[in-house]
mmCIF file of C-alpha atoms in Angstrom:
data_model
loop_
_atom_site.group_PDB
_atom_site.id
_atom_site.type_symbol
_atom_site.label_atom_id
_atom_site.label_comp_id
_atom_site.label_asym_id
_atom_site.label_seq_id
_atom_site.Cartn_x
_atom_site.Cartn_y
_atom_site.Cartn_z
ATOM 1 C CA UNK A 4 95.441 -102.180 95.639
ATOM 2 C CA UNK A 5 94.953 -98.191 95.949
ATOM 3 C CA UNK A 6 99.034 -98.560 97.158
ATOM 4 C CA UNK A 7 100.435 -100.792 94.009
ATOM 5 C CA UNK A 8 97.702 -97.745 91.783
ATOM 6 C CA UNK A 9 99.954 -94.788 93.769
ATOM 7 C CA UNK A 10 103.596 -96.564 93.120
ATOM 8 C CA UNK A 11 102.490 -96.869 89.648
ATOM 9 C CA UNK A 12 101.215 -93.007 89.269
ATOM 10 C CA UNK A 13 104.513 -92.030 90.937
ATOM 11 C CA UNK A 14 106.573 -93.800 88.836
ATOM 12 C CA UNK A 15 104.849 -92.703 85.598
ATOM 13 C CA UNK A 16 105.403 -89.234 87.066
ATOM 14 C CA UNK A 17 108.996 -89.885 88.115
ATOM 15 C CA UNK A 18 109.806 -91.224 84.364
ATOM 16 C CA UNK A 19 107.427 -88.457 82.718
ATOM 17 C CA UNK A 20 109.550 -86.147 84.416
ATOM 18 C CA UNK A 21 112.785 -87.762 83.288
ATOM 19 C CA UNK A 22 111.809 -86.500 79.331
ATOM 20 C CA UNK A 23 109.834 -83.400 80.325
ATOM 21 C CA UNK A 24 112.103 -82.068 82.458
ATOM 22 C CA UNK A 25 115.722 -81.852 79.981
ATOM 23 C CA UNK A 26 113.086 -81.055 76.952
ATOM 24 C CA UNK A 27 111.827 -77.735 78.978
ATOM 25 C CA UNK A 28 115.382 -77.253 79.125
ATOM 26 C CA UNK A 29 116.563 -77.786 75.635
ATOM 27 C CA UNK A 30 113.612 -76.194 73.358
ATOM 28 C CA UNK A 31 114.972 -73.054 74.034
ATOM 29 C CA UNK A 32 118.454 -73.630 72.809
ATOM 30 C CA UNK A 33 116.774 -75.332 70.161
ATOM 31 C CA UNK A 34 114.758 -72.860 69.080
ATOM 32 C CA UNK A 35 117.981 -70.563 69.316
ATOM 33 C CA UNK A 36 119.971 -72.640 66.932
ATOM 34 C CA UNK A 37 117.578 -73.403 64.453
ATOM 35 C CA UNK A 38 116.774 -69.627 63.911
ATOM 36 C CA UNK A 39 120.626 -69.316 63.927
ATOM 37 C CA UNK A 40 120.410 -71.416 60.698
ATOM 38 C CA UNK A 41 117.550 -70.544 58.706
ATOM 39 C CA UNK A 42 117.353 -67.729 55.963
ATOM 40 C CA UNK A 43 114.356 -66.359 57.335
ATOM 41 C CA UNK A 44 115.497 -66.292 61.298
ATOM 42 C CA UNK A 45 112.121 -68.091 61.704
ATOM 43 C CA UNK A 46 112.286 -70.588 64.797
ATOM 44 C CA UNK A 47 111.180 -73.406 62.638
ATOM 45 C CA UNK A 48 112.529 -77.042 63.277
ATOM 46 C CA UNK A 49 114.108 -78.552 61.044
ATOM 47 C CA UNK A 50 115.150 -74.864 59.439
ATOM 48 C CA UNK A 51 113.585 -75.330 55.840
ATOM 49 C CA UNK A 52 116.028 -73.121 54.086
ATOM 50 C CA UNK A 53 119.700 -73.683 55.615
ATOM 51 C CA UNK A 54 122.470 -70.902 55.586
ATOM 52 C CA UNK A 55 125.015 -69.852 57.467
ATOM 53 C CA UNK A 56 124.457 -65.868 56.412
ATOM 54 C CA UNK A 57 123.518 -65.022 59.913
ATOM 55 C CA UNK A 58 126.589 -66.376 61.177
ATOM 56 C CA UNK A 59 128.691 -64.240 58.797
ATOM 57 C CA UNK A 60 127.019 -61.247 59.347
ATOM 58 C CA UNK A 61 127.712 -60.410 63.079
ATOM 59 C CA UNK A 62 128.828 -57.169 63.534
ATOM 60 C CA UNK A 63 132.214 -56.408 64.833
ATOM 61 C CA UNK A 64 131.228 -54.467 67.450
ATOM 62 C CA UNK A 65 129.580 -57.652 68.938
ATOM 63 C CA UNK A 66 132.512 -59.211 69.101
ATOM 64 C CA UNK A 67 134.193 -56.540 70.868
ATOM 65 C CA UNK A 68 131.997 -56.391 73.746
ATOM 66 C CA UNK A 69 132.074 -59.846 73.456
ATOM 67 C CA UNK A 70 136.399 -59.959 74.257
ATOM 68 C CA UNK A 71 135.255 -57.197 77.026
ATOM 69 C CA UNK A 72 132.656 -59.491 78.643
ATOM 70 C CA UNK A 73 135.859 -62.439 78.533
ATOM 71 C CA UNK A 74 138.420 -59.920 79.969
ATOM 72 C CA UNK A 75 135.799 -58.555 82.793
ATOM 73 C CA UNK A 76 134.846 -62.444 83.431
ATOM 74 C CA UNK A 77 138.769 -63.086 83.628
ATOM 75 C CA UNK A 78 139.452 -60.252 86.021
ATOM 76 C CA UNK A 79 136.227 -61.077 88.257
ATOM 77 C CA UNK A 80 136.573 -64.698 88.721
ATOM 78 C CA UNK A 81 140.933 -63.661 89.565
ATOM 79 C CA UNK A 82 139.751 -61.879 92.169
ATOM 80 C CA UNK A 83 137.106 -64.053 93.791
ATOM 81 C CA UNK A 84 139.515 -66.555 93.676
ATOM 82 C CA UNK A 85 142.357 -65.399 95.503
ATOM 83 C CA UNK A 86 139.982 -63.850 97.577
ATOM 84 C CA UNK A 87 137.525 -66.824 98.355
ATOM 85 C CA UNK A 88 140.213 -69.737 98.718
ATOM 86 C CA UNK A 89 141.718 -68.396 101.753
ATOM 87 C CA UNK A 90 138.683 -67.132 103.314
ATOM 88 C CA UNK A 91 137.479 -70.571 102.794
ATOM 89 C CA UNK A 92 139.956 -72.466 104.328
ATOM 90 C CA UNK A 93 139.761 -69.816 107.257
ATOM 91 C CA UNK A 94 136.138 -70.670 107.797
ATOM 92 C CA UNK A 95 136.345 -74.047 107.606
ATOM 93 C CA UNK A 96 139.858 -74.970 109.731
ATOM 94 C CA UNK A 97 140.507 -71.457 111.270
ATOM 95 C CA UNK A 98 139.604 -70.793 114.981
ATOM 96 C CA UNK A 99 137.945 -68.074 114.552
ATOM 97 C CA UNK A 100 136.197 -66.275 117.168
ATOM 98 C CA UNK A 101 133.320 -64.961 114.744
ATOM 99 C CA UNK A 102 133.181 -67.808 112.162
ATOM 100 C CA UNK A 103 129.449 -67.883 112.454
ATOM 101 C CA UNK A 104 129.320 -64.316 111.523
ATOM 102 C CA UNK A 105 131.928 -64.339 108.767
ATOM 103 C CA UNK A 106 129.779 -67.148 107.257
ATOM 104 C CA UNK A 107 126.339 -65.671 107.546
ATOM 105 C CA UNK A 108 128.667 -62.383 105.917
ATOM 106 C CA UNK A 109 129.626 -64.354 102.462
ATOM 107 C CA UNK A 110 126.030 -66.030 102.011
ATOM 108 C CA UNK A 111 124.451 -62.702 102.629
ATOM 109 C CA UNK A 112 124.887 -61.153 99.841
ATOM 110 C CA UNK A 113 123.451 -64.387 97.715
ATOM 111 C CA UNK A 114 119.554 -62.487 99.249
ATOM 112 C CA UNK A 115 120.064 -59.135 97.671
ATOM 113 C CA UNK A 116 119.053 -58.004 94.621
ATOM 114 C CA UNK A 117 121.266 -57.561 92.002
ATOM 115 C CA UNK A 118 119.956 -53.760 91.232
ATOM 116 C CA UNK A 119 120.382 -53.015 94.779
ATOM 117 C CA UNK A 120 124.259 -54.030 94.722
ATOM 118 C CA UNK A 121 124.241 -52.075 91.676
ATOM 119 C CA UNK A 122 122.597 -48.836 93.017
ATOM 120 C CA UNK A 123 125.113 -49.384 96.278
ATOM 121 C CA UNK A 124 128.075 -49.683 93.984
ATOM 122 C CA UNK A 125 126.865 -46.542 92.025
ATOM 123 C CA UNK A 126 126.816 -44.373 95.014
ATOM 124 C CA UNK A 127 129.640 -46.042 96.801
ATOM 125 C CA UNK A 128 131.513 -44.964 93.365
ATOM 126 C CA UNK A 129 129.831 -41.154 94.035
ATOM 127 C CA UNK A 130 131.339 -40.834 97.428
ATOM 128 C CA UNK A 131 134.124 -42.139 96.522
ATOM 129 C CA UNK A 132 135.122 -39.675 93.363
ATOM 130 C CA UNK A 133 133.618 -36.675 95.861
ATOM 131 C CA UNK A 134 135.960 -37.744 98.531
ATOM 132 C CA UNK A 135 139.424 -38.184 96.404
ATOM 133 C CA UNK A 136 138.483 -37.175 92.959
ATOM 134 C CA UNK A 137 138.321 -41.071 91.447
ATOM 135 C CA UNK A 138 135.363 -42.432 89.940
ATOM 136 C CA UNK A 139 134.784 -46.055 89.500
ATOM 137 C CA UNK A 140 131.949 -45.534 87.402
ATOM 138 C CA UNK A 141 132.548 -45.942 83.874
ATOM 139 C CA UNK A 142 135.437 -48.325 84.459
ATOM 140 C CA UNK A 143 136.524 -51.766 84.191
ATOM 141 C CA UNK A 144 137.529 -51.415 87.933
ATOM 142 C CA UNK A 145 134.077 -50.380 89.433
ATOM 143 C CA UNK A 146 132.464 -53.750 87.311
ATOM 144 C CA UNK A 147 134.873 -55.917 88.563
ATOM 145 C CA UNK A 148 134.834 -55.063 92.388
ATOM 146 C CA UNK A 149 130.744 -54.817 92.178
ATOM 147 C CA UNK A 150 130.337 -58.597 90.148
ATOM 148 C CA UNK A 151 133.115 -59.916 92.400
ATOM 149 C CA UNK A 152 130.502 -58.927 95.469
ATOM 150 C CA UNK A 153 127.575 -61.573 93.932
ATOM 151 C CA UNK A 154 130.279 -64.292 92.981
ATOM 152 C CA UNK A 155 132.539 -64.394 95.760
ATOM 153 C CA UNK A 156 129.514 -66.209 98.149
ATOM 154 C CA UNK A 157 129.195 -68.752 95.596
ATOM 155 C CA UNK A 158 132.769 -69.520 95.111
ATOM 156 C CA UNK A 159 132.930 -69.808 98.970
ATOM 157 C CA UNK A 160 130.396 -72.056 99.251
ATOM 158 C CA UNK A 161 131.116 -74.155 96.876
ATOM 159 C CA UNK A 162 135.020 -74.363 98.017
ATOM 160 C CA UNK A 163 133.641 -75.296 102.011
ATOM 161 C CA UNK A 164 131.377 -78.267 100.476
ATOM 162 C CA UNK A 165 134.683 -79.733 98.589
ATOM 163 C CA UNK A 166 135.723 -79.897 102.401
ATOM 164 C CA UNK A 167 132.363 -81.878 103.496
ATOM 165 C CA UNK A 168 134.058 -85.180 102.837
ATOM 166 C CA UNK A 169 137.502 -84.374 103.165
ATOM 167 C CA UNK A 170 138.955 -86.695 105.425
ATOM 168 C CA UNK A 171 141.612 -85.103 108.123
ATOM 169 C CA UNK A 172 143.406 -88.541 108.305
ATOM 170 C CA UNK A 173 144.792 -87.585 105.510
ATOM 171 C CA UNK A 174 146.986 -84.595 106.383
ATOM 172 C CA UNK A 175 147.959 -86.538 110.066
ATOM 173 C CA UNK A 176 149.408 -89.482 107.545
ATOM 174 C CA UNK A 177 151.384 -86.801 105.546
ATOM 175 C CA UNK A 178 152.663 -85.198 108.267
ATOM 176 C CA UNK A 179 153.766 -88.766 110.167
ATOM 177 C CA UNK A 180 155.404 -89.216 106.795
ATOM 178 C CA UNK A 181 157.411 -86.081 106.956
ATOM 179 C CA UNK A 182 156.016 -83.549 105.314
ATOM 180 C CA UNK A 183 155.688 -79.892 106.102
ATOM 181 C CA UNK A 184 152.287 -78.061 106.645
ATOM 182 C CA UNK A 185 153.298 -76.287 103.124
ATOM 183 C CA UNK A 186 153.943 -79.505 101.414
ATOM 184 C CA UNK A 187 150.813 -80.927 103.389
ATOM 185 C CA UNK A 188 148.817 -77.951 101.521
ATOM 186 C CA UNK A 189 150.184 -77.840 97.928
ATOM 187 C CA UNK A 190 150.218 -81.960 97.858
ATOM 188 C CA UNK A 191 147.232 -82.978 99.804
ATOM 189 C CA UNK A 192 144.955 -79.856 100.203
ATOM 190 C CA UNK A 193 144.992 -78.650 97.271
ATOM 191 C CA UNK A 194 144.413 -81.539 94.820
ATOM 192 C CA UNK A 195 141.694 -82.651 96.807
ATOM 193 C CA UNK A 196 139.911 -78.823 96.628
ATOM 194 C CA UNK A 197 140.368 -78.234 93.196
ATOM 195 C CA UNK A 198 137.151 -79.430 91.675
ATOM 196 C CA UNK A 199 135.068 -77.205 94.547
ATOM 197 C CA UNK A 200 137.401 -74.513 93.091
ATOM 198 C CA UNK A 201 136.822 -74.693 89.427
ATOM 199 C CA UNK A 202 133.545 -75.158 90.441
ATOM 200 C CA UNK A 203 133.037 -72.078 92.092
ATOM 201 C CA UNK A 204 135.586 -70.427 89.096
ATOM 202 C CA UNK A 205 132.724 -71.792 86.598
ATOM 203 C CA UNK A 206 130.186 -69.849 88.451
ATOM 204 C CA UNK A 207 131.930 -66.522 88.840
ATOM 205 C CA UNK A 208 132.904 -66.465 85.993
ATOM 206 C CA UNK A 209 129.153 -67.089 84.291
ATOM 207 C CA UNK A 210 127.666 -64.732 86.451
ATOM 208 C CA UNK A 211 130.074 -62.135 85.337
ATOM 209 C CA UNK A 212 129.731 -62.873 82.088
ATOM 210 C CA UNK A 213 126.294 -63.170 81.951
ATOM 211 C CA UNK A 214 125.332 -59.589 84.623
ATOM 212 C CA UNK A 215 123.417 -57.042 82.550
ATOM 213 C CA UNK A 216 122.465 -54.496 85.727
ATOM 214 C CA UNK A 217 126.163 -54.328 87.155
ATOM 215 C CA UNK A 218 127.804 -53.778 84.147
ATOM 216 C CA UNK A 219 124.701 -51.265 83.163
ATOM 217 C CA UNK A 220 125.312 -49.168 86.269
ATOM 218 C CA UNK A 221 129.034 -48.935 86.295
ATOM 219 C CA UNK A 222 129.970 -49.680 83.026
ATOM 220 C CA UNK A 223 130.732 -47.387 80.111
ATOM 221 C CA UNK A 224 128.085 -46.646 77.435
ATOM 222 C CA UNK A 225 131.008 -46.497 75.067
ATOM 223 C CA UNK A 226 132.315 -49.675 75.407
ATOM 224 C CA UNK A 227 128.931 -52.175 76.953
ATOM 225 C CA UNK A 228 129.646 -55.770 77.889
ATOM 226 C CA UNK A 229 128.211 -58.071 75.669
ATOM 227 C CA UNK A 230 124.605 -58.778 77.901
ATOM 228 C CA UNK A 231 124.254 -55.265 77.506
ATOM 229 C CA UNK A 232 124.844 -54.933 74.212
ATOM 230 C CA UNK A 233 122.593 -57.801 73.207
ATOM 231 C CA UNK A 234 119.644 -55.748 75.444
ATOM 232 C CA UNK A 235 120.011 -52.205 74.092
ATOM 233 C CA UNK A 236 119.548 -53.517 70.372
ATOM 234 C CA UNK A 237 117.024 -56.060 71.055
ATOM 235 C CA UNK A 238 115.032 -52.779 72.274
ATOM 236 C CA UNK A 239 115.733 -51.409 68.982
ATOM 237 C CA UNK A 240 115.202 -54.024 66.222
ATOM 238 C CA UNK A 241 115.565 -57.800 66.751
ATOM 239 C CA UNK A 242 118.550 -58.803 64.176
ATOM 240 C CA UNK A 243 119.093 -62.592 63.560
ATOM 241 C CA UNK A 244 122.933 -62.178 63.801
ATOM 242 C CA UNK A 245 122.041 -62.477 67.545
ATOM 243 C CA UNK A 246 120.890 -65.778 67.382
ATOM 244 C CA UNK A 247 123.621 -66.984 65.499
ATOM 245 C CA UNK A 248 126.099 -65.603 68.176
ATOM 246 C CA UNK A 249 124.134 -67.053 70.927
ATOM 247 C CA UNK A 250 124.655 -70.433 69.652
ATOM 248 C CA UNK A 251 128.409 -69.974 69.295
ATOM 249 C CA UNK A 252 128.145 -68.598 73.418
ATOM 250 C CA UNK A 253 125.828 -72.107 74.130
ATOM 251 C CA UNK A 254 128.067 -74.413 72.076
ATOM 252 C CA UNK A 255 131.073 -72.651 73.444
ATOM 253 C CA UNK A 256 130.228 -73.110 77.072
ATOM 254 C CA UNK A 257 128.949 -76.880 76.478
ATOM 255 C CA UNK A 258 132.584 -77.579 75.236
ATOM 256 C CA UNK A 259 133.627 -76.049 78.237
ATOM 257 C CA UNK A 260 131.465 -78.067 80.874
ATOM 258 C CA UNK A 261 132.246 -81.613 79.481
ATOM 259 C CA UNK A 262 136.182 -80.694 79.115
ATOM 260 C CA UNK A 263 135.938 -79.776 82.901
ATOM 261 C CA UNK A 264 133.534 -82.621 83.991
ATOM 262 C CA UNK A 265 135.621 -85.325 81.590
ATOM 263 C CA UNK A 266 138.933 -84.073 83.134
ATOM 264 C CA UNK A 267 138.157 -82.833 86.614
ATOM 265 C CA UNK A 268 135.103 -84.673 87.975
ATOM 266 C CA UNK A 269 133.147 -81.379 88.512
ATOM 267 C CA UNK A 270 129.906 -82.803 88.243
ATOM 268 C CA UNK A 271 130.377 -84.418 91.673
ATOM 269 C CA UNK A 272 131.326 -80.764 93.418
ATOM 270 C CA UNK A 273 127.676 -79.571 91.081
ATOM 271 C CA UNK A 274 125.488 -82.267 92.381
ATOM 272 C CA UNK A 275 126.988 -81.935 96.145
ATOM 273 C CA UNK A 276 126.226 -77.808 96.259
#
């Protein structure tokens, strides 16, 4: 009896959880849009005056840090990329003597604060300009090479799990067949890596976009990324047009995740990492 009570508790749990759990969530974006909609910017639900004033009065200069933020996500998740893919296929079919190491290496940096890779960046960018007279603070460059040091571990890991399954049979038919390592790569490899790849693409390129304390540190105060914009004048005065531009970001990125999981099965390289 006190059994058949506990597998009833845990399933009302289990499907309590089910609703809870995406409503915790979703109330936020709600909240978000609605405000996004209403005249007063009140986080009502339903909005009980509609308009669509917020929306067109964003400031231009939101928009420019918001092509910035794009152009520094861009740039970021380039690099990680073409340096991640081979480093991944190194670790996982390369014979090499410190693999272990090399692993531990691209996972470490997942454990360190974010305001500590910023601070190292900022003085790495010090001893650099006092050694050969080039500062990377202030610049699109220093961002970039300091974002691509917190992404790069995920894109890495998440290209090595696409290989967790991968069957080696696969390249041994190929090759039986005729084909060349290369063609073996581009025709078998690859297609068979590229949802672990745009997975770990989707996260560099989020993280990038979304990193306030990199892009605070090395960045320009002339020309802030878009996170950073959003925090310096939500320290000032709280203006509505920011809600309505964070629910063109949410709906924007929403787009984006079902195009890639409709087309490209990424859900399956998400759920596996």
């Amino acid at each position: 009896m006190a059994a058949t009570i506990s597998g009833r508790t845990l399933r009302a749990c289990l499907q309590a959880a089910i609703w809870v759990v995406p409503l915790f969530l979703i109330l936020p974006f709600v909240g978000i849009v609605s405000a996004s909609f209403s005249r007063s910017g009140a986080l009502a639900f339903p909005p009980s005056d509609w308009t669509l004033h917020w929306y067109q009065s964003i400031p231009e200069p939101y928009f420019e840090a918001l092509r910035y933020s794009l152009s520094l996500g861009a740039w970021t998740t380039a690099l990680v990329t073409v340096l991640g893919v081979p480093l991944s296929l190194a670790l996982v079919r390369g014979r090499l003597p410190a693999r272990s190491f090399l692993n531990t290496l691209c996972i470490a940096p997942l454990g360190v604060p974010t305001i500590v890779i910023a601070v190292a960046g900022f003085k790495f960018s010090m001893w650099i300009a006092d050694s050969w007279g080039y500062s990377l603070n202030g610049s699109s460059a220093g961002i970039v090479l300091m974002q691509s040091v917190f992404t790069l571990p995920l894109l890495v890991r998440s290209v090595v799990s696409s290989f967790a399954h991968y069957d080696n049979a696969l390249d041994e038919a190929a090759q039986n067949l005729g084909a060349s390592p290369w063609q073996v790569f581009w025709r078998v490899t690859v297609p068979l890596i590229v949802p672990g790849v745009l997975a770990g693409m989707l996260f560099a390129f989020v993280l990038s976009f979304d990193d306030v304390v990199v892009a605070w540190f090395m960045g320009d105060p002339g020309t802030p990324t878009l996170p950073v914009k959003l925090f310096t004048a939500m320290e000032v005065e709280f203006d509505n047009a920011i809600t309505a531009l964070s629910t063109l970001i949410v709906t924007a990125w929403a787009i984006l995740l079902f195009l890639l999981s409709r087309f490209f099965q990424l859900e399956r390289v998400l759920v596996r990492d």
